[in-house]
């Protein structure tokens, strides 16, 4: 990494910190433990509905709040303050899951939903600090390093928690249920401990805004941004493309385990595959950062989209566990790369002094994608009665996203962003 500012590593460590929630809680233990422990005695279809509604509601709240909160943070110079608030919320709610008893599905969902709000809200302001810790030429590499370190950190803690659930007696625990509950405590501690550097060492430029005017100023800036997006043509076009292809990425992340179960694979095999994705994702994300720095982030994203299309075709035809493992490797190779290069490309296409506000829109689209993608897959599955066709339908999102991305002129977009910042 060349000439990165002193707060860069502190910024990266937040990805190491919060990825524990994304991996161990969201993708790993909560969905399984919710159905088997907290929803004991509840019909499987009903518990699935409860979980799906909670995910959608939490995402919808962030969709509504993200742009406004980003505007307020820019006006008040309060990105780190908002990051601290949402991080604290996520940590407390995750740790509190340990206290929820068997059968208390409503309490578990409430804490889980608030944890998602903390995680997702924090990401808005974490992403927006990228422009404060790096020069433009280093966006690709630093963004990729963040995602790569996140995969490694999340994977290490998840691996420890998986071992703890497989051998609870070795850790002095009464059984698997206690081990899973304790894993939520480990996530809270991990998240809190490794978040400390970003608050201590990342410097955020302060802005002056009249007392009591932050909310009103935030509303005015939000309306202004909506007008600007109509003028920042390449930024707007990229957001549309991002919304489509990241919808496909998030759908695969959220639905891969469900798809594996639906075609008869064992849950332990699926957890192992998730671990494989995490550890492959670490070096792959960093390599994609280098690719973005040399060949341009748009080309790197296009390559990742092509790989995802091949993954979907393979998933449609696979019938053995080793193929699922192979797909886990393939997903790990591109998942971090497409996320990191999207973040760094977007950072090039926005005014630097309004980063939190514009990243609010960016994260809003990402969260809305989580609502739409699984709905498409579920709808196709109901219509066709075939889970394989349902997973293949996700290809529509990648193809449409790639077509729009091919029309994004990065040079023109960067020039327009600089012009707005100067004016």
CSV table of C-alpha atoms in Angstrom, one decimal:
chain,number,residue,atom,x,y,z
A,1,UNK,CA,0.0,0.0,0.0
A,2,UNK,CA,1.6,3.2,-1.1
A,3,UNK,CA,1.4,6.5,0.9
A,4,UNK,CA,-1.8,5.6,2.8
A,5,UNK,CA,-2.6,8.0,5.6
A,6,UNK,CA,-2.0,6.9,9.2
A,7,UNK,CA,-5.7,6.1,9.9
A,8,UNK,CA,-6.0,3.6,7.1
A,9,UNK,CA,-5.2,0.5,9.1
A,10,UNK,CA,-7.5,1.6,11.9
A,11,UNK,CA,-10.2,2.0,9.3
A,12,UNK,CA,-9.5,-1.5,7.9
A,13,UNK,CA,-9.8,-3.0,11.3
A,14,UNK,CA,-13.5,-2.1,11.5
A,15,UNK,CA,-14.1,-4.5,8.6
A,16,UNK,CA,-12.3,-7.2,10.7
A,17,UNK,CA,-14.6,-6.2,13.6
A,18,UNK,CA,-18.1,-6.1,12.2
A,19,UNK,CA,-17.6,-9.1,9.8
A,20,UNK,CA,-18.0,-11.3,12.8
A,21,UNK,CA,-21.7,-10.3,12.9
A,22,UNK,CA,-22.2,-10.8,9.2
A,23,UNK,CA,-20.6,-14.3,9.2
A,24,UNK,CA,-21.4,-15.9,12.6
A,25,UNK,CA,-24.8,-14.3,13.2
A,26,UNK,CA,-26.5,-13.4,9.9
A,27,UNK,CA,-25.1,-16.1,7.6
A,28,UNK,CA,-24.3,-18.8,10.1
A,29,UNK,CA,-25.9,-19.6,13.5
A,30,UNK,CA,-28.9,-17.3,13.8
A,31,UNK,CA,-31.0,-18.8,11.0
A,32,UNK,CA,-30.4,-22.4,12.1
A,33,UNK,CA,-30.7,-21.7,15.8
A,34,UNK,CA,-33.8,-19.6,15.3
A,35,UNK,CA,-35.6,-22.5,13.7
A,36,UNK,CA,-34.4,-25.3,15.9
A,37,UNK,CA,-34.2,-23.6,19.3
A,38,UNK,CA,-36.1,-20.3,19.6
A,39,UNK,CA,-38.9,-21.5,17.3
A,40,UNK,CA,-39.2,-24.9,18.9
A,41,UNK,CA,-42.8,-26.1,18.4
A,42,UNK,CA,-43.5,-23.5,15.7
A,43,UNK,CA,-44.3,-24.7,12.1
A,44,UNK,CA,-41.3,-24.5,9.8
A,45,UNK,CA,-43.1,-22.4,7.3
A,46,UNK,CA,-44.2,-20.0,10.0
A,47,UNK,CA,-40.8,-19.6,11.4
A,48,UNK,CA,-39.4,-19.0,8.0
A,49,UNK,CA,-42.0,-16.3,7.5
A,50,UNK,CA,-41.1,-14.6,10.8
A,51,UNK,CA,-37.4,-14.6,9.9
A,52,UNK,CA,-37.9,-13.3,6.4
A,53,UNK,CA,-40.2,-10.5,7.6
A,54,UNK,CA,-37.6,-9.4,10.2
A,55,UNK,CA,-34.8,-9.3,7.6
A,56,UNK,CA,-37.0,-7.3,5.2
A,57,UNK,CA,-38.3,-4.9,7.9
A,58,UNK,CA,-34.8,-4.1,9.2
A,59,UNK,CA,-33.6,-3.6,5.6
A,60,UNK,CA,-36.5,-1.3,4.8
A,61,UNK,CA,-35.8,0.9,7.9
A,62,UNK,CA,-32.2,1.4,6.7
A,63,UNK,CA,-33.5,2.1,3.2
A,64,UNK,CA,-35.6,4.9,4.6
A,65,UNK,CA,-33.1,6.3,7.1
A,66,UNK,CA,-29.7,6.0,5.2
A,67,UNK,CA,-29.8,9.0,2.9
A,68,UNK,CA,-31.1,11.4,5.6
A,69,UNK,CA,-28.7,10.2,8.2
A,70,UNK,CA,-25.9,10.5,5.7
A,71,UNK,CA,-26.9,14.1,5.0
A,72,UNK,CA,-27.0,15.0,8.6
A,73,UNK,CA,-23.6,13.4,9.3
A,74,UNK,CA,-22.0,15.4,6.4
A,75,UNK,CA,-23.6,18.6,7.6
A,76,UNK,CA,-22.5,18.1,11.2
A,77,UNK,CA,-19.2,16.4,10.6
A,78,UNK,CA,-20.6,13.5,12.7
A,79,UNK,CA,-19.7,10.3,10.7
A,80,UNK,CA,-17.8,8.8,13.6
A,81,UNK,CA,-20.5,9.8,16.1
A,82,UNK,CA,-23.1,8.0,14.1
A,83,UNK,CA,-20.7,5.0,13.6
A,84,UNK,CA,-20.3,4.8,17.3
A,85,UNK,CA,-24.1,4.9,17.9
A,86,UNK,CA,-24.9,2.1,15.4
A,87,UNK,CA,-21.9,0.0,16.4
A,88,UNK,CA,-22.9,0.2,20.1
A,89,UNK,CA,-26.5,-0.8,19.2
A,90,UNK,CA,-25.3,-3.8,17.2
A,91,UNK,CA,-22.9,-5.0,19.9
A,92,UNK,CA,-25.4,-4.7,22.7
A,93,UNK,CA,-28.2,-6.5,20.8
A,94,UNK,CA,-26.0,-9.3,19.6
A,95,UNK,CA,-24.7,-10.0,23.1
A,96,UNK,CA,-28.2,-9.9,24.5
A,97,UNK,CA,-29.2,-12.9,22.3
A,98,UNK,CA,-27.3,-15.0,24.9
A,99,UNK,CA,-30.1,-14.3,27.4
A,100,UNK,CA,-33.0,-15.3,25.2
A,101,UNK,CA,-34.5,-18.6,26.3
A,102,UNK,CA,-35.8,-21.5,24.3
A,103,UNK,CA,-39.1,-20.8,22.6
A,104,UNK,CA,-38.8,-17.0,22.9
A,105,UNK,CA,-38.8,-16.4,19.2
A,106,UNK,CA,-40.3,-12.9,19.3
A,107,UNK,CA,-37.6,-11.6,21.6
A,108,UNK,CA,-34.9,-13.3,19.6
A,109,UNK,CA,-36.2,-11.6,16.4
A,110,UNK,CA,-36.4,-8.2,18.1
A,111,UNK,CA,-32.8,-8.3,19.2
A,112,UNK,CA,-31.7,-9.7,15.8
A,113,UNK,CA,-33.5,-7.0,13.9
A,114,UNK,CA,-32.0,-4.3,16.1
A,115,UNK,CA,-28.6,-5.9,15.6
A,116,UNK,CA,-29.1,-5.7,11.8
A,117,UNK,CA,-29.9,-2.0,12.1
A,118,UNK,CA,-26.7,-1.5,14.1
A,119,UNK,CA,-24.6,-3.4,11.6
A,120,UNK,CA,-26.2,-1.9,8.5
A,121,UNK,CA,-26.3,1.6,9.9
A,122,UNK,CA,-22.7,1.5,10.9
A,123,UNK,CA,-21.6,0.4,7.4
A,124,UNK,CA,-23.0,3.6,6.0
A,125,UNK,CA,-20.6,5.8,8.0
A,126,UNK,CA,-17.7,3.3,7.9
A,127,UNK,CA,-17.8,3.3,4.1
A,128,UNK,CA,-18.1,7.1,3.9
A,129,UNK,CA,-14.8,7.4,6.0
A,130,UNK,CA,-12.9,5.8,3.1
A,131,UNK,CA,-12.4,9.3,1.5
A,132,UNK,CA,-10.9,10.6,4.8
A,133,UNK,CA,-8.2,7.9,5.2
A,134,UNK,CA,-7.0,7.4,1.6
A,135,UNK,CA,-6.1,9.3,-1.5
A,136,UNK,CA,-8.1,8.6,-4.6
A,137,UNK,CA,-5.4,6.5,-6.2
A,138,UNK,CA,-5.5,4.2,-3.2
A,139,UNK,CA,-9.3,3.7,-3.0
A,140,UNK,CA,-9.2,0.3,-4.8
A,141,UNK,CA,-6.5,-1.2,-2.7
A,142,UNK,CA,-7.6,0.0,0.7
A,143,UNK,CA,-11.3,-0.9,0.0
A,144,UNK,CA,-10.1,-4.4,-1.1
A,145,UNK,CA,-7.9,-4.7,2.0
A,146,UNK,CA,-10.8,-3.9,4.2
A,147,UNK,CA,-13.0,-6.6,2.6
A,148,UNK,CA,-10.2,-9.1,2.6
A,149,UNK,CA,-9.4,-8.5,6.3
A,150,UNK,CA,-13.1,-8.7,7.0
A,151,UNK,CA,-13.3,-12.1,5.5
A,152,UNK,CA,-10.3,-13.3,7.4
A,153,UNK,CA,-11.5,-11.9,10.8
A,154,UNK,CA,-15.1,-13.1,10.3
A,155,UNK,CA,-13.9,-16.5,9.2
A,156,UNK,CA,-11.5,-17.0,12.2
A,157,UNK,CA,-14.1,-16.2,14.8
A,158,UNK,CA,-16.7,-18.3,12.9
A,159,UNK,CA,-14.3,-21.3,12.8
A,160,UNK,CA,-13.7,-21.0,16.5
A,161,UNK,CA,-17.4,-20.9,17.2
A,162,UNK,CA,-18.1,-23.9,15.0
A,163,UNK,CA,-15.5,-25.9,16.9
A,164,UNK,CA,-17.1,-24.8,20.1
A,165,UNK,CA,-20.5,-26.1,19.0
A,166,UNK,CA,-19.0,-29.4,17.8
A,167,UNK,CA,-17.1,-30.0,21.0
A,168,UNK,CA,-18.9,-28.1,23.7
A,169,UNK,CA,-17.6,-30.4,26.5
A,170,UNK,CA,-14.0,-29.4,25.7
A,171,UNK,CA,-14.9,-25.8,26.6
A,172,UNK,CA,-16.8,-26.8,29.7
A,173,UNK,CA,-20.2,-26.2,28.2
A,174,UNK,CA,-23.3,-28.2,28.8
A,175,UNK,CA,-24.2,-28.8,25.1
A,176,UNK,CA,-24.5,-27.4,21.6
A,177,UNK,CA,-27.3,-24.9,22.6
A,178,UNK,CA,-25.1,-23.2,25.2
A,179,UNK,CA,-22.2,-23.1,22.8
A,180,UNK,CA,-24.3,-21.4,20.1
A,181,UNK,CA,-25.7,-18.9,22.7
A,182,UNK,CA,-22.1,-18.2,23.8
A,183,UNK,CA,-21.0,-17.6,20.2
A,184,UNK,CA,-23.2,-14.4,20.2
A,185,UNK,CA,-21.2,-13.2,23.2
A,186,UNK,CA,-17.9,-13.8,21.3
A,187,UNK,CA,-19.2,-11.8,18.4
A,188,UNK,CA,-20.2,-8.9,20.6
A,189,UNK,CA,-16.7,-8.9,22.3
A,190,UNK,CA,-14.9,-9.2,19.0
A,191,UNK,CA,-16.9,-6.5,17.3
A,192,UNK,CA,-16.4,-4.1,20.3
A,193,UNK,CA,-12.7,-4.8,20.8
A,194,UNK,CA,-11.6,-4.4,17.2
A,195,UNK,CA,-13.8,-1.3,16.6
A,196,UNK,CA,-11.7,0.7,19.0
A,197,UNK,CA,-9.0,1.7,16.5
A,198,UNK,CA,-11.3,3.4,14.1
A,199,UNK,CA,-12.6,5.7,16.8
A,200,UNK,CA,-9.2,6.5,18.2
A,201,UNK,CA,-7.1,7.0,15.0
A,202,UNK,CA,-9.3,7.9,12.1
A,203,UNK,CA,-9.6,11.7,11.7
A,204,UNK,CA,-12.8,13.2,10.4
A,205,UNK,CA,-12.8,16.8,9.1
A,206,UNK,CA,-15.1,18.9,11.3
A,207,UNK,CA,-17.8,21.2,9.9
A,208,UNK,CA,-19.5,24.2,11.4
A,209,UNK,CA,-23.2,24.1,11.4
A,210,UNK,CA,-25.5,26.4,13.5
A,211,UNK,CA,-26.8,25.0,16.8
A,212,UNK,CA,-30.0,23.0,16.3
A,213,UNK,CA,-29.8,23.2,12.5
A,214,UNK,CA,-28.3,19.7,11.7
A,215,UNK,CA,-31.7,18.1,11.0
A,216,UNK,CA,-33.0,20.9,8.8
A,217,UNK,CA,-29.6,21.1,7.1
A,218,UNK,CA,-29.7,17.4,6.5
A,219,UNK,CA,-33.1,17.5,4.9
A,220,UNK,CA,-32.0,20.4,2.6
A,221,UNK,CA,-28.8,18.5,1.6
A,222,UNK,CA,-30.8,15.3,0.9
A,223,UNK,CA,-33.1,17.2,-1.5
A,224,UNK,CA,-30.1,18.8,-3.0
A,225,UNK,CA,-28.5,15.4,-3.5
A,226,UNK,CA,-31.6,14.1,-5.3
A,227,UNK,CA,-31.2,16.9,-7.7
A,228,UNK,CA,-27.5,16.4,-8.1
A,229,UNK,CA,-27.9,12.7,-8.9
A,230,UNK,CA,-30.0,13.7,-12.0
A,231,UNK,CA,-27.0,15.8,-13.1
A,232,UNK,CA,-24.3,13.4,-12.1
A,233,UNK,CA,-25.3,11.0,-14.9
A,234,UNK,CA,-22.5,8.5,-14.5
A,235,UNK,CA,-23.0,8.3,-10.8
A,236,UNK,CA,-26.7,7.7,-11.2
A,237,UNK,CA,-26.1,5.1,-13.9
A,238,UNK,CA,-23.6,3.3,-11.7
A,239,UNK,CA,-26.1,3.2,-8.8
A,240,UNK,CA,-28.6,1.5,-11.1
A,241,UNK,CA,-26.1,-1.0,-12.2
A,242,UNK,CA,-24.9,-1.6,-8.7
A,243,UNK,CA,-28.5,-2.1,-7.4
A,244,UNK,CA,-29.0,-4.9,-9.9
A,245,UNK,CA,-25.8,-6.9,-9.7
A,246,UNK,CA,-25.3,-6.5,-5.9
A,247,UNK,CA,-28.9,-7.8,-5.7
A,248,UNK,CA,-27.6,-11.0,-7.3
A,249,UNK,CA,-24.6,-11.2,-5.0
A,250,UNK,CA,-26.7,-10.7,-1.8
A,251,UNK,CA,-29.3,-13.2,-3.0
A,252,UNK,CA,-26.6,-15.8,-3.4
A,253,UNK,CA,-25.2,-15.0,0.1
A,254,UNK,CA,-28.6,-15.2,1.8
A,255,UNK,CA,-30.1,-18.1,-0.1
A,256,UNK,CA,-27.1,-20.4,-0.7
A,257,UNK,CA,-27.7,-22.4,2.5
A,258,UNK,CA,-31.4,-22.6,1.9
A,259,UNK,CA,-30.7,-23.8,-1.7
A,260,UNK,CA,-28.2,-26.4,-0.5
A,261,UNK,CA,-30.8,-27.8,2.0
A,262,UNK,CA,-33.5,-27.8,-0.6
A,263,UNK,CA,-31.5,-30.1,-2.9
A,264,UNK,CA,-30.6,-32.5,0.0
A,265,UNK,CA,-27.2,-31.4,1.4
A,266,UNK,CA,-26.4,-31.8,5.1
A,267,UNK,CA,-26.3,-28.6,7.3
A,268,UNK,CA,-22.7,-29.4,8.5
A,269,UNK,CA,-21.5,-29.5,4.9
A,270,UNK,CA,-23.1,-26.2,4.3
A,271,UNK,CA,-21.4,-24.6,7.3
A,272,UNK,CA,-18.1,-26.0,6.1
A,273,UNK,CA,-18.7,-24.4,2.7
A,274,UNK,CA,-19.4,-21.1,4.3
A,275,UNK,CA,-16.0,-21.3,6.1
A,276,UNK,CA,-14.3,-22.0,2.8
A,277,UNK,CA,-15.8,-18.9,1.2
A,278,UNK,CA,-14.6,-16.8,4.1
A,279,UNK,CA,-11.0,-17.9,3.9
A,280,UNK,CA,-10.8,-17.9,0.1
A,281,UNK,CA,-12.3,-14.4,0.2
A,282,UNK,CA,-9.4,-12.9,2.2
A,283,UNK,CA,-6.6,-13.2,-0.4
A,284,UNK,CA,-9.0,-12.9,-3.4
A,285,UNK,CA,-10.4,-9.5,-2.3
A,286,UNK,CA,-6.8,-8.2,-2.0
A,287,UNK,CA,-5.9,-9.5,-5.4
A,288,UNK,CA,-9.0,-7.8,-6.9
A,289,UNK,CA,-7.9,-4.6,-5.3
A,290,UNK,CA,-4.6,-4.9,-7.3
A,291,UNK,CA,-6.6,-5.7,-10.4
A,292,UNK,CA,-8.7,-2.6,-9.9
A,293,UNK,CA,-5.6,-0.4,-9.4
A,294,UNK,CA,-4.0,-1.7,-12.6
A,295,UNK,CA,-6.9,-2.3,-15.0
A,296,UNK,CA,-9.6,-0.1,-13.5
A,297,UNK,CA,-12.4,-1.1,-11.0
A,298,UNK,CA,-15.1,-1.3,-13.7
A,299,UNK,CA,-13.2,-4.1,-15.5
A,300,UNK,CA,-12.7,-6.0,-12.3
A,301,UNK,CA,-16.4,-5.8,-11.5
A,302,UNK,CA,-17.2,-7.0,-15.0
A,303,UNK,CA,-14.9,-10.0,-14.5
A,304,UNK,CA,-16.6,-10.8,-11.2
A,305,UNK,CA,-20.1,-10.7,-12.8
A,306,UNK,CA,-19.0,-13.1,-15.5
A,307,UNK,CA,-17.7,-15.5,-12.8
A,308,UNK,CA,-21.1,-15.3,-10.9
A,309,UNK,CA,-22.9,-16.2,-14.1
A,310,UNK,CA,-20.8,-19.3,-14.4
A,311,UNK,CA,-21.4,-20.1,-10.8
A,312,UNK,CA,-25.2,-19.9,-11.3
A,313,UNK,CA,-25.0,-22.2,-14.3
A,314,UNK,CA,-23.0,-24.7,-12.3
A,315,UNK,CA,-25.3,-24.5,-9.3
A,316,UNK,CA,-28.3,-25.2,-11.6
A,317,UNK,CA,-26.7,-28.6,-12.6
A,318,UNK,CA,-24.8,-29.7,-9.5
A,319,UNK,CA,-25.9,-32.8,-7.6
A,320,UNK,CA,-23.0,-33.7,-5.2
A,321,UNK,CA,-21.5,-32.1,-2.1
A,322,UNK,CA,-18.0,-31.7,-3.6
A,323,UNK,CA,-19.6,-29.4,-6.3
A,324,UNK,CA,-21.0,-27.2,-3.5
A,325,UNK,CA,-17.6,-26.9,-2.0
A,326,UNK,CA,-16.1,-26.0,-5.4
A,327,UNK,CA,-18.8,-23.3,-5.8
A,328,UNK,CA,-17.9,-22.0,-2.3
A,329,UNK,CA,-14.4,-21.5,-3.5
A,330,UNK,CA,-15.5,-19.8,-6.7
A,331,UNK,CA,-17.8,-17.4,-4.7
A,332,UNK,CA,-15.0,-16.6,-2.3
A,333,UNK,CA,-12.8,-15.7,-5.3
A,334,UNK,CA,-15.2,-12.9,-6.4
A,335,UNK,CA,-17.5,-12.0,-3.6
A,336,UNK,CA,-15.1,-9.7,-1.8
A,337,UNK,CA,-13.7,-8.4,-5.0
A,338,UNK,CA,-17.0,-7.2,-6.5
A,339,UNK,CA,-18.0,-5.6,-3.1
A,340,UNK,CA,-14.6,-3.8,-2.6
A,341,UNK,CA,-14.3,-2.5,-6.2
A,342,UNK,CA,-17.9,-1.3,-6.2
A,343,UNK,CA,-17.2,0.7,-3.1
A,344,UNK,CA,-14.0,2.2,-4.5
A,345,UNK,CA,-15.4,3.0,-7.9
A,346,UNK,CA,-18.4,4.7,-6.3
A,347,UNK,CA,-16.0,6.8,-4.1
A,348,UNK,CA,-14.5,8.1,-7.4
A,349,UNK,CA,-17.9,9.2,-8.7
A,350,UNK,CA,-19.1,11.3,-5.7
A,351,UNK,CA,-18.1,14.7,-4.2
A,352,UNK,CA,-15.6,14.0,-1.4
A,353,UNK,CA,-17.1,16.5,1.0
A,354,UNK,CA,-20.6,14.8,0.8
A,355,UNK,CA,-19.3,11.2,1.1
A,356,UNK,CA,-21.6,10.2,4.0
A,357,UNK,CA,-24.7,11.5,2.2
A,358,UNK,CA,-23.9,9.8,-1.1
A,359,UNK,CA,-22.9,6.5,0.6
A,360,UNK,CA,-26.2,6.7,2.3
A,361,UNK,CA,-27.8,6.3,-1.1
A,362,UNK,CA,-25.3,3.6,-2.0
A,363,UNK,CA,-26.1,1.5,1.1
A,364,UNK,CA,-29.8,2.2,0.7
A,365,UNK,CA,-29.7,0.5,-2.7
A,366,UNK,CA,-27.7,-2.4,-1.3
A,367,UNK,CA,-30.2,-3.0,1.5
A,368,UNK,CA,-33.2,-2.7,-0.9
A,369,UNK,CA,-31.5,-5.3,-3.1
A,370,UNK,CA,-31.7,-7.7,-0.1
A,371,UNK,CA,-35.5,-7.2,-0.1
A,372,UNK,CA,-36.0,-7.8,-3.8
A,373,UNK,CA,-33.6,-10.5,-4.8
A,374,UNK,CA,-34.8,-13.4,-2.5
A,375,UNK,CA,-38.4,-12.4,-3.5
A,376,UNK,CA,-37.5,-13.0,-7.2
A,377,UNK,CA,-36.0,-16.3,-6.4
A,378,UNK,CA,-38.9,-17.4,-4.2
A,379,UNK,CA,-41.5,-16.3,-6.8
A,380,UNK,CA,-39.8,-18.2,-9.6
A,381,UNK,CA,-39.5,-21.2,-7.3
A,382,UNK,CA,-43.2,-21.1,-6.5
A,383,UNK,CA,-44.2,-20.7,-10.2
A,384,UNK,CA,-41.9,-23.5,-11.5
A,385,UNK,CA,-41.8,-25.8,-8.4
A,386,UNK,CA,-38.1,-26.2,-9.1
A,387,UNK,CA,-35.4,-24.8,-6.8
A,388,UNK,CA,-32.8,-25.1,-9.6
A,389,UNK,CA,-34.7,-22.9,-12.0
A,390,UNK,CA,-35.2,-20.4,-9.1
A,391,UNK,CA,-31.4,-20.1,-8.5
A,392,UNK,CA,-30.8,-19.7,-12.2
A,393,UNK,CA,-33.3,-16.8,-12.3
A,394,UNK,CA,-30.8,-14.7,-10.4
A,395,UNK,CA,-28.7,-14.5,-13.6
A,396,UNK,CA,-31.2,-11.9,-14.8
A,397,UNK,CA,-29.9,-9.4,-12.2
A,398,UNK,CA,-26.2,-9.9,-13.2
A,399,UNK,CA,-26.9,-9.6,-16.9
A,400,UNK,CA,-28.9,-6.4,-16.5
A,401,UNK,CA,-26.3,-4.9,-14.1
A,402,UNK,CA,-23.5,-5.7,-16.5
A,403,UNK,CA,-25.3,-4.0,-19.4
A,404,UNK,CA,-25.8,-0.8,-17.4
A,405,UNK,CA,-22.3,-0.9,-16.0
A,406,UNK,CA,-20.8,-1.1,-19.5
A,407,UNK,CA,-22.3,2.3,-20.2
A,408,UNK,CA,-20.6,4.0,-17.2
A,409,UNK,CA,-17.8,6.4,-18.4
A,410,UNK,CA,-15.6,6.5,-15.3
A,411,UNK,CA,-13.5,9.4,-16.6
A,412,UNK,CA,-16.5,11.5,-17.2
A,413,UNK,CA,-18.0,10.6,-13.8
A,414,UNK,CA,-14.8,11.5,-12.0
A,415,UNK,CA,-14.7,14.9,-13.7
A,416,UNK,CA,-18.3,15.6,-12.8
A,417,UNK,CA,-17.7,14.7,-9.2
A,418,UNK,CA,-14.7,17.0,-8.9
A,419,UNK,CA,-16.6,19.8,-10.5
A,420,UNK,CA,-19.4,19.5,-7.9
A,421,UNK,CA,-16.8,19.4,-5.1
A,422,UNK,CA,-15.1,22.5,-6.4
A,423,UNK,CA,-18.3,24.4,-7.0
